[in-house]
């Protein structure tokens, strides 16, 4: 029998407090970690694996600078192998550091320049993707450019048909959006946009192996300037600023359909109420439908000019004359038929 929410909450409190009755401080902390109608920015935990080279340490530092101030970088190495019974340690560290997404960097002979990114749901690992970095350029390789503002949200662009056709890349796209989304906002200010991250997916073959998807990540510093053509909207000028990397997908471990459905479930308070007779098209425009009573247009007569009134009189007179001519012809034909049948006309009677 599945535990009730209250029992699950008590079990989680005992787990954090080491099996003892939780103190008031632990209970207050658990209250802050409960699910809310509107969630804030997701915390990110960046950690090193059993062995981590200097290049992979630079990757983690650049990721922290992109996700600041919601990222936390652990300096020590961790005996964690995520795809081989290492999920329990990841769940413990993410719970301890209050992080929903994580990245683990490692380097060894079998899997060089390895980066594992993932996310959690209800303090359990939900998705994990192992990436092999083929090429990397750090932020320090682009000197002289201004640093991005702390807490600024990047514009994310995904280029390529593989993002919609490949199932694994489709889930990876969702994971990357969750990883770099930052603070949720209701509206954007143009002056607050300062960098763009572009992810391009294309198939390529390396070393004579069958073609497989390669993702090219490029980061640009964006500066808005006045439109030289006189338009109201500013024109963005992009300058490569890093971090840039090329990587491939090595291994994936996505959530089961039931767990994914549970993670995607939204509370009733967040769901937007459907408005009757109102829809939105692909351009974001609101289209409404009005229901009116049936109108008898044929019986309605509007104001007519003098020329139109004279034309109507002439048409009626012509129609009346044509009707009288037709009636006269019919009467004459009937008289002729009567005279032929009886030998005298109706006028002789």
Short mmCIF file of N, CA and C in Angstrom, two decimals, residues 170-327:
data_model
loop_
_atom_site.label_atom_id
_atom_site.label_comp_id
_atom_site.label_asym_id
_atom_site.label_seq_id
_atom_site.Cartn_x
_atom_site.Cartn_y
_atom_site.Cartn_z
N UNK A 170 14.66 15.28 -28.56
CA UNK A 170 13.48 16.03 -28.11
C UNK A 170 13.45 16.12 -26.59
N UNK A 171 13.77 15.02 -25.92
CA UNK A 171 13.83 15.05 -24.46
C UNK A 171 15.04 15.84 -23.98
N UNK A 172 16.17 15.76 -24.74
CA UNK A 172 17.34 16.56 -24.38
C UNK A 172 17.06 18.05 -24.51
N UNK A 173 16.28 18.44 -25.51
CA UNK A 173 15.90 19.84 -25.66
C UNK A 173 15.10 20.32 -24.44
N UNK A 174 14.17 19.51 -24.00
CA UNK A 174 13.39 19.86 -22.81
C UNK A 174 14.28 19.97 -21.58
N UNK A 175 15.28 19.10 -21.49
CA UNK A 175 16.20 19.13 -20.36
C UNK A 175 17.09 20.38 -20.40
N UNK A 176 17.57 20.76 -21.58
CA UNK A 176 18.41 21.95 -21.69
C UNK A 176 17.63 23.22 -21.36
N UNK A 177 16.37 23.28 -21.78
CA UNK A 177 15.54 24.44 -21.44
C UNK A 177 15.35 24.52 -19.92
N UNK A 178 15.14 23.38 -19.29
CA UNK A 178 14.99 23.36 -17.83
C UNK A 178 16.30 23.72 -17.14
N UNK A 179 17.42 23.39 -17.77
CA UNK A 179 18.74 23.60 -17.16
C UNK A 179 19.14 25.06 -17.18
N UNK A 180 18.80 25.78 -18.26
CA UNK A 180 19.25 27.16 -18.42
C UNK A 180 18.11 28.19 -18.28
N UNK A 181 16.96 27.80 -17.80
CA UNK A 181 15.80 28.70 -17.85
C UNK A 181 15.91 29.88 -16.90
N UNK A 182 16.58 29.73 -15.76
CA UNK A 182 16.71 30.84 -14.82
C UNK A 182 15.40 31.15 -14.11
N UNK A 183 15.23 32.41 -13.75
CA UNK A 183 14.03 32.83 -13.02
C UNK A 183 12.83 32.89 -13.96
N UNK A 184 11.68 32.34 -13.57
CA UNK A 184 10.48 32.49 -14.40
C UNK A 184 9.96 33.91 -14.34
N UNK A 185 9.62 34.47 -15.48
CA UNK A 185 9.15 35.86 -15.57
C UNK A 185 7.88 35.88 -16.39
N UNK A 186 7.08 36.94 -16.17
CA UNK A 186 5.84 37.12 -16.92
C UNK A 186 6.05 37.95 -18.18
N UNK A 187 7.03 38.84 -18.16
CA UNK A 187 7.29 39.70 -19.33
C UNK A 187 8.79 39.97 -19.39
N UNK A 188 9.25 40.37 -20.58
CA UNK A 188 10.66 40.62 -20.82
C UNK A 188 10.89 42.10 -21.15
N UNK A 189 12.03 42.60 -20.72
CA UNK A 189 12.47 43.95 -21.08
C UNK A 189 13.62 43.80 -22.08
N UNK A 190 13.51 44.50 -23.19
CA UNK A 190 14.52 44.34 -24.24
C UNK A 190 15.92 44.70 -23.74
N UNK A 191 16.01 45.71 -22.89
CA UNK A 191 17.32 46.12 -22.40
C UNK A 191 17.95 45.07 -21.48
N UNK A 192 17.15 44.12 -20.98
CA UNK A 192 17.68 43.08 -20.10
C UNK A 192 18.21 41.87 -20.83
N UNK A 193 18.05 41.81 -22.16
CA UNK A 193 18.55 40.68 -22.94
C UNK A 193 19.99 40.96 -23.35
N UNK A 194 20.90 40.11 -22.91
CA UNK A 194 22.31 40.38 -23.22
C UNK A 194 23.05 39.20 -23.84
N UNK A 195 22.47 37.99 -23.88
CA UNK A 195 23.18 36.89 -24.53
C UNK A 195 22.19 35.86 -25.08
N UNK A 196 22.65 35.16 -26.10
CA UNK A 196 21.84 34.16 -26.81
C UNK A 196 22.63 32.86 -26.85
N UNK A 197 21.93 31.75 -26.63
CA UNK A 197 22.55 30.43 -26.73
C UNK A 197 21.85 29.67 -27.85
N UNK A 198 22.64 29.23 -28.84
CA UNK A 198 22.11 28.55 -30.02
C UNK A 198 22.60 27.11 -30.00
N UNK A 199 21.66 26.16 -30.12
CA UNK A 199 21.98 24.74 -30.17
C UNK A 199 21.59 24.22 -31.56
N UNK A 200 22.57 23.83 -32.33
CA UNK A 200 22.35 23.34 -33.69
C UNK A 200 22.63 21.85 -33.72
N UNK A 201 21.65 21.07 -34.18
CA UNK A 201 21.79 19.62 -34.27
C UNK A 201 21.95 19.22 -35.73
N UNK A 202 23.00 18.46 -36.00
CA UNK A 202 23.28 17.99 -37.37
C UNK A 202 23.95 16.63 -37.28
N UNK A 203 23.71 15.81 -38.29
CA UNK A 203 24.32 14.48 -38.33
C UNK A 203 25.72 14.57 -38.95
N UNK A 204 26.66 13.85 -38.36
CA UNK A 204 28.03 13.83 -38.85
C UNK A 204 28.65 12.49 -38.50
N UNK A 205 29.62 12.05 -39.30
CA UNK A 205 30.33 10.79 -39.06
C UNK A 205 31.77 11.11 -38.68
N UNK A 206 32.25 10.51 -37.61
CA UNK A 206 33.61 10.73 -37.12
C UNK A 206 34.34 9.40 -37.13
N UNK A 207 35.47 9.35 -37.79
CA UNK A 207 36.28 8.13 -37.83
C UNK A 207 35.66 7.00 -38.61
N UNK A 208 34.88 7.32 -39.64
CA UNK A 208 34.27 6.28 -40.46
C UNK A 208 33.11 5.56 -39.83
N UNK A 209 32.63 6.05 -38.69
CA UNK A 209 31.48 5.43 -38.02
C UNK A 209 30.20 5.96 -38.67
N UNK A 210 29.10 5.25 -38.46
CA UNK A 210 27.81 5.67 -39.00
C UNK A 210 27.48 7.08 -38.51
N UNK A 211 26.81 7.88 -39.35
CA UNK A 211 26.46 9.24 -38.93
C UNK A 211 25.57 9.25 -37.68
N UNK A 212 25.88 10.12 -36.77
CA UNK A 212 25.09 10.27 -35.55
C UNK A 212 24.99 11.77 -35.24
N UNK A 213 23.98 12.17 -34.46
CA UNK A 213 23.77 13.60 -34.21
C UNK A 213 24.92 14.23 -33.42
N UNK A 214 25.33 15.41 -33.86
CA UNK A 214 26.31 16.24 -33.17
C UNK A 214 25.63 17.57 -32.86
N UNK A 215 25.73 18.01 -31.62
CA UNK A 215 25.11 19.28 -31.20
C UNK A 215 26.21 20.32 -31.07
N UNK A 216 26.00 21.44 -31.72
CA UNK A 216 26.93 22.57 -31.66
C UNK A 216 26.30 23.67 -30.81
N UNK A 217 26.89 23.94 -29.67
CA UNK A 217 26.41 25.00 -28.78
C UNK A 217 27.26 26.24 -28.97
N UNK A 218 26.60 27.36 -29.29
CA UNK A 218 27.29 28.63 -29.47
C UNK A 218 26.59 29.68 -28.62
N UNK A 219 27.41 30.51 -27.95
CA UNK A 219 26.90 31.57 -27.09
C UNK A 219 27.36 32.91 -27.65
N UNK A 220 26.42 33.85 -27.75
CA UNK A 220 26.71 35.16 -28.34
C UNK A 220 26.33 36.25 -27.34
N UNK A 221 27.17 37.28 -27.31
CA UNK A 221 26.82 38.50 -26.58
C UNK A 221 25.96 39.37 -27.49
N UNK A 222 24.85 39.82 -26.99
CA UNK A 222 23.88 40.56 -27.80
C UNK A 222 23.81 42.01 -27.33
N UNK A 223 23.98 42.91 -28.29
CA UNK A 223 23.86 44.33 -28.01
C UNK A 223 22.80 44.91 -28.92
N UNK A 224 21.84 45.59 -28.33
CA UNK A 224 20.73 46.18 -29.09
C UNK A 224 21.08 47.60 -29.50
N UNK A 225 20.94 47.87 -30.79
CA UNK A 225 21.21 49.20 -31.32
C UNK A 225 20.00 49.70 -32.10
N UNK A 226 20.01 50.99 -32.36
CA UNK A 226 18.91 51.61 -33.09
C UNK A 226 18.88 51.10 -34.52
N UNK A 227 17.66 50.86 -35.01
CA UNK A 227 17.50 50.36 -36.37
C UNK A 227 17.92 51.44 -37.37
N UNK A 228 18.91 51.15 -38.24
CA UNK A 228 19.33 52.18 -39.22
C UNK A 228 18.25 52.49 -40.26
N UNK A 229 17.27 51.58 -40.42
CA UNK A 229 16.20 51.81 -41.39
C UNK A 229 15.06 52.64 -40.81
N UNK A 230 15.16 52.97 -39.56
CA UNK A 230 14.13 53.81 -38.94
C UNK A 230 13.04 53.06 -38.23
N UNK A 231 13.17 51.74 -38.05
CA UNK A 231 12.14 50.98 -37.37
C UNK A 231 12.11 51.25 -35.87
N UNK A 232 10.99 50.93 -35.26
CA UNK A 232 10.84 51.16 -33.82
C UNK A 232 11.59 50.13 -33.00
N UNK A 233 11.60 48.87 -33.46
CA UNK A 233 12.25 47.81 -32.71
C UNK A 233 13.77 47.88 -32.90
N UNK A 234 14.54 47.72 -31.82
CA UNK A 234 16.01 47.75 -31.96
C UNK A 234 16.52 46.52 -32.70
N UNK A 235 17.71 46.64 -33.27
CA UNK A 235 18.33 45.56 -34.04
C UNK A 235 19.42 44.92 -33.18
N UNK A 236 19.41 43.58 -33.01
CA UNK A 236 20.45 42.93 -32.20
C UNK A 236 21.72 42.69 -33.02
N UNK A 237 22.86 42.98 -32.41
CA UNK A 237 24.17 42.70 -33.00
C UNK A 237 24.83 41.63 -32.12
N UNK A 238 25.18 40.49 -32.73
CA UNK A 238 25.70 39.34 -32.00
C UNK A 238 27.22 39.26 -32.14
N UNK A 239 27.88 38.96 -31.02
CA UNK A 239 29.32 38.78 -30.98
C UNK A 239 29.62 37.50 -30.21
N UNK A 240 30.39 36.55 -30.78
CA UNK A 240 30.71 35.31 -30.05
C UNK A 240 31.40 35.62 -28.72
N UNK A 241 30.87 35.02 -27.65
CA UNK A 241 31.39 35.31 -26.31
C UNK A 241 31.71 34.05 -25.51
N UNK A 242 31.26 32.87 -25.97
CA UNK A 242 31.52 31.65 -25.22
C UNK A 242 30.59 31.53 -24.01
N UNK A 243 30.50 30.34 -23.42
CA UNK A 243 31.21 29.12 -23.79
C UNK A 243 30.61 28.44 -25.02
N UNK A 244 31.51 27.91 -25.90
CA UNK A 244 31.11 27.18 -27.10
C UNK A 244 31.59 25.74 -26.97
N UNK A 245 30.73 24.81 -27.39
CA UNK A 245 31.14 23.41 -27.33
C UNK A 245 30.41 22.60 -28.39
N UNK A 246 31.06 21.53 -28.81
CA UNK A 246 30.46 20.52 -29.68
C UNK A 246 30.42 19.22 -28.90
N UNK A 247 29.25 18.59 -28.84
CA UNK A 247 29.14 17.36 -28.06
C UNK A 247 28.19 16.39 -28.74
N UNK A 248 28.29 15.15 -28.34
CA UNK A 248 27.42 14.09 -28.82
C UNK A 248 26.78 13.38 -27.62
N UNK A 249 25.69 12.71 -27.89
CA UNK A 249 24.97 11.98 -26.84
C UNK A 249 25.53 10.57 -26.76
N UNK A 250 25.99 10.18 -25.57
CA UNK A 250 26.54 8.84 -25.37
C UNK A 250 25.50 7.89 -24.78
N UNK A 251 24.95 8.26 -23.63
CA UNK A 251 23.95 7.41 -22.99
C UNK A 251 22.81 8.28 -22.46
N UNK A 252 21.65 7.69 -22.37
CA UNK A 252 20.47 8.39 -21.85
C UNK A 252 19.73 7.48 -20.88
N UNK A 253 19.10 8.09 -19.93
CA UNK A 253 18.22 7.38 -18.99
C UNK A 253 17.07 8.33 -18.65
N UNK A 254 15.98 8.17 -19.38
CA UNK A 254 14.83 9.05 -19.21
C UNK A 254 13.80 8.40 -18.30
N UNK A 255 12.89 9.21 -17.82
CA UNK A 255 11.85 8.73 -16.90
C UNK A 255 10.87 7.83 -17.63
N UNK A 256 10.27 6.92 -16.88
CA UNK A 256 9.23 6.05 -17.43
C UNK A 256 7.99 6.88 -17.74
N UNK A 257 7.12 6.39 -18.62
CA UNK A 257 5.92 7.18 -18.98
C UNK A 257 5.06 7.56 -17.78
N UNK A 258 4.92 6.66 -16.80
CA UNK A 258 4.09 6.98 -15.63
C UNK A 258 4.73 8.08 -14.78
N UNK A 259 6.05 7.97 -14.56
CA UNK A 259 6.73 9.00 -13.76
C UNK A 259 6.77 10.33 -14.50
N UNK A 260 6.94 10.28 -15.83
CA UNK A 260 6.95 11.52 -16.62
C UNK A 260 5.58 12.19 -16.57
N UNK A 261 4.53 11.40 -16.63
CA UNK A 261 3.17 11.96 -16.55
C UNK A 261 2.93 12.59 -15.19
N UNK A 262 3.45 11.96 -14.15
CA UNK A 262 3.29 12.51 -12.80
C UNK A 262 4.09 13.80 -12.65
N UNK A 263 5.27 13.86 -13.26
CA UNK A 263 6.10 15.07 -13.16
C UNK A 263 5.50 16.23 -13.95
N UNK A 264 4.79 15.93 -15.03
CA UNK A 264 4.21 16.97 -15.86
C UNK A 264 2.85 17.44 -15.36
N UNK A 265 2.32 16.81 -14.34
CA UNK A 265 0.99 17.17 -13.84
C UNK A 265 1.03 18.55 -13.21
N UNK A 266 0.05 19.37 -13.53
CA UNK A 266 -0.03 20.73 -13.00
C UNK A 266 -1.21 20.84 -12.04
N UNK A 267 -1.05 21.62 -10.98
CA UNK A 267 -2.18 21.81 -10.06
C UNK A 267 -3.28 22.63 -10.70
N UNK A 268 -4.46 22.53 -10.13
CA UNK A 268 -5.62 23.22 -10.70
C UNK A 268 -5.47 24.73 -10.61
N UNK A 269 -4.74 25.23 -9.61
CA UNK A 269 -4.61 26.67 -9.47
C UNK A 269 -3.77 27.31 -10.54
N UNK A 270 -2.90 26.51 -11.20
CA UNK A 270 -2.01 27.07 -12.23
C UNK A 270 -2.65 27.01 -13.61
N UNK A 271 -3.49 26.02 -13.83
CA UNK A 271 -4.10 25.85 -15.15
C UNK A 271 -4.98 27.04 -15.50
N UNK A 272 -4.80 27.54 -16.70
CA UNK A 272 -5.61 28.68 -17.15
C UNK A 272 -7.03 28.20 -17.48
N UNK A 273 -8.01 28.95 -17.01
CA UNK A 273 -9.40 28.58 -17.29
C UNK A 273 -9.73 28.84 -18.76
N UNK A 274 -10.37 27.88 -19.36
CA UNK A 274 -10.72 28.00 -20.77
C UNK A 274 -11.88 28.97 -20.93
N UNK A 275 -11.67 29.96 -21.77
CA UNK A 275 -12.70 30.95 -22.02
C UNK A 275 -13.58 30.49 -23.17
N UNK A 276 -14.87 30.64 -22.96
CA UNK A 276 -15.83 30.15 -23.94
C UNK A 276 -15.80 31.02 -25.20
N UNK A 277 -15.87 30.34 -26.36
CA UNK A 277 -15.92 31.00 -27.67
C UNK A 277 -14.70 31.91 -27.91
N UNK A 278 -13.54 31.51 -27.39
CA UNK A 278 -12.32 32.30 -27.57
C UNK A 278 -11.16 31.35 -27.80
N UNK A 279 -10.44 31.55 -28.90
CA UNK A 279 -9.31 30.71 -29.25
C UNK A 279 -8.12 31.59 -29.61
N UNK A 280 -6.95 30.95 -29.71
CA UNK A 280 -5.72 31.63 -30.07
C UNK A 280 -5.09 30.91 -31.26
N UNK A 281 -4.74 31.65 -32.30
CA UNK A 281 -4.15 31.03 -33.48
C UNK A 281 -2.64 30.86 -33.29
N UNK A 282 -1.96 30.38 -34.35
CA UNK A 282 -0.52 30.09 -34.26
C UNK A 282 0.31 31.36 -34.12
N UNK A 283 -0.26 32.51 -34.44
CA UNK A 283 0.46 33.78 -34.33
C UNK A 283 0.26 34.45 -32.98
N UNK A 284 -0.49 33.80 -32.08
CA UNK A 284 -0.73 34.37 -30.76
C UNK A 284 -1.86 35.37 -30.73
N UNK A 285 -2.64 35.47 -31.80
CA UNK A 285 -3.75 36.42 -31.85
C UNK A 285 -5.01 35.76 -31.27
N UNK A 286 -5.77 36.53 -30.52
CA UNK A 286 -6.99 36.03 -29.91
C UNK A 286 -8.15 36.20 -30.88
N UNK A 287 -8.87 35.11 -31.09
CA UNK A 287 -10.00 35.11 -32.01
C UNK A 287 -11.25 34.77 -31.21
N UNK A 288 -12.28 35.63 -31.32
CA UNK A 288 -13.54 35.41 -30.61
C UNK A 288 -14.67 35.08 -31.56
N UNK A 289 -15.67 34.39 -31.05
CA UNK A 289 -16.84 34.01 -31.85
C UNK A 289 -18.10 34.54 -31.18
N UNK A 290 -18.92 35.26 -31.95
CA UNK A 290 -20.17 35.83 -31.46
C UNK A 290 -21.35 35.06 -32.03
N UNK A 291 -22.33 34.77 -31.18
CA UNK A 291 -23.53 34.06 -31.61
C UNK A 291 -24.70 35.05 -31.60
N UNK A 292 -25.28 35.32 -32.78
CA UNK A 292 -26.40 36.25 -32.92
C UNK A 292 -27.63 35.51 -33.41
N UNK A 293 -28.81 36.15 -33.19
CA UNK A 293 -30.05 35.56 -33.71
C UNK A 293 -30.09 35.66 -35.23
N UNK A 294 -30.84 34.76 -35.85
CA UNK A 294 -30.94 34.75 -37.30
C UNK A 294 -31.64 36.01 -37.78
N UNK A 295 -31.03 36.69 -38.73
CA UNK A 295 -31.55 37.95 -39.24
C UNK A 295 -32.21 37.74 -40.61
N UNK A 296 -33.42 38.31 -40.77
CA UNK A 296 -34.15 38.22 -42.03
C UNK A 296 -33.77 39.42 -42.89
N UNK A 297 -32.79 39.21 -43.74
CA UNK A 297 -32.26 40.31 -44.55
C UNK A 297 -33.19 40.64 -45.72
N UNK A 298 -33.92 39.63 -46.23
CA UNK A 298 -34.76 39.85 -47.42
C UNK A 298 -35.90 40.83 -47.14
N UNK A 299 -36.46 40.80 -45.92
CA UNK A 299 -37.60 41.66 -45.61
C UNK A 299 -37.18 43.07 -45.22
N UNK A 300 -35.92 43.32 -45.07
CA UNK A 300 -35.47 44.64 -44.67
C UNK A 300 -35.31 45.53 -45.88
N UNK A 301 -35.68 46.76 -45.73
CA UNK A 301 -35.56 47.73 -46.82
C UNK A 301 -34.84 48.96 -46.30
N UNK A 302 -33.78 49.31 -46.96
CA UNK A 302 -33.04 50.48 -46.55
C UNK A 302 -33.48 51.72 -47.31
N UNK A 303 -32.89 52.82 -47.01
CA UNK A 303 -33.21 54.07 -47.69
C UNK A 303 -32.65 54.06 -49.10
N UNK A 304 -33.51 54.39 -50.09
CA UNK A 304 -33.11 54.38 -51.50
C UNK A 304 -33.10 55.80 -52.05
N UNK A 305 -32.24 56.04 -53.02
CA UNK A 305 -32.18 57.35 -53.67
C UNK A 305 -33.34 57.50 -54.67
N UNK A 306 -33.50 58.73 -55.17
CA UNK A 306 -34.61 59.01 -56.10
C UNK A 306 -34.47 58.21 -57.38
N UNK A 307 -33.26 58.06 -57.87
CA UNK A 307 -33.05 57.30 -59.11
C UNK A 307 -33.45 55.85 -58.93
N UNK A 308 -33.11 55.29 -57.75
CA UNK A 308 -33.48 53.90 -57.51
C UNK A 308 -34.99 53.73 -57.37
N UNK A 309 -35.65 54.74 -56.74
CA UNK A 309 -37.12 54.66 -56.61
C UNK A 309 -37.80 54.73 -57.98
N UNK A 310 -37.31 55.61 -58.86
CA UNK A 310 -37.87 55.70 -60.22
C UNK A 310 -37.64 54.41 -60.99
N UNK A 311 -36.48 53.83 -60.81
CA UNK A 311 -36.19 52.56 -61.49
C UNK A 311 -37.13 51.47 -61.02
N UNK A 312 -37.43 51.46 -59.70
CA UNK A 312 -38.36 50.46 -59.19
C UNK A 312 -39.76 50.66 -59.77
N UNK A 313 -40.21 51.93 -59.90
CA UNK A 313 -41.53 52.19 -60.49
C UNK A 313 -41.60 51.73 -61.94
N UNK A 314 -40.53 52.03 -62.72
CA UNK A 314 -40.50 51.61 -64.11
C UNK A 314 -40.50 50.08 -64.23
N UNK A 315 -39.77 49.43 -63.36
CA UNK A 315 -39.75 47.96 -63.40
C UNK A 315 -41.12 47.38 -63.08
N UNK A 316 -41.81 47.98 -62.10
CA UNK A 316 -43.15 47.49 -61.74
C UNK A 316 -44.14 47.75 -62.87
N UNK A 317 -44.04 48.93 -63.53
CA UNK A 317 -44.96 49.22 -64.65
C UNK A 317 -44.71 48.27 -65.81
N UNK A 318 -43.44 48.00 -66.12
CA UNK A 318 -43.14 47.06 -67.21
C UNK A 318 -43.64 45.66 -66.88
N UNK A 319 -43.47 45.25 -65.62
CA UNK A 319 -43.94 43.92 -65.23
C UNK A 319 -45.46 43.84 -65.32
N UNK A 320 -46.18 44.94 -64.93
CA UNK A 320 -47.65 44.94 -64.99
C UNK A 320 -48.13 44.91 -66.44
N UNK A 321 -47.46 45.67 -67.33
CA UNK A 321 -47.85 45.67 -68.75
C UNK A 321 -47.61 44.32 -69.39
N UNK A 322 -46.47 43.68 -69.04
CA UNK A 322 -46.19 42.35 -69.59
C UNK A 322 -47.21 41.34 -69.10
N UNK A 323 -47.68 41.47 -67.86
CA UNK A 323 -48.68 40.55 -67.32
C UNK A 323 -50.03 40.75 -68.02
N UNK A 324 -50.39 42.02 -68.25
CA UNK A 324 -51.67 42.28 -68.94
C UNK A 324 -51.63 41.76 -70.38
N UNK A 325 -50.52 41.95 -71.09
CA UNK A 325 -50.39 41.42 -72.45
C UNK A 325 -50.52 39.91 -72.48
N UNK A 326 -49.93 39.26 -71.52
CA UNK A 326 -50.01 37.79 -71.48
C UNK A 326 -51.43 37.33 -71.19
N UNK A 327 -52.11 38.02 -70.25
CA UNK A 327 -53.50 37.67 -69.97
C UNK A 327 -54.40 37.89 -71.19
#
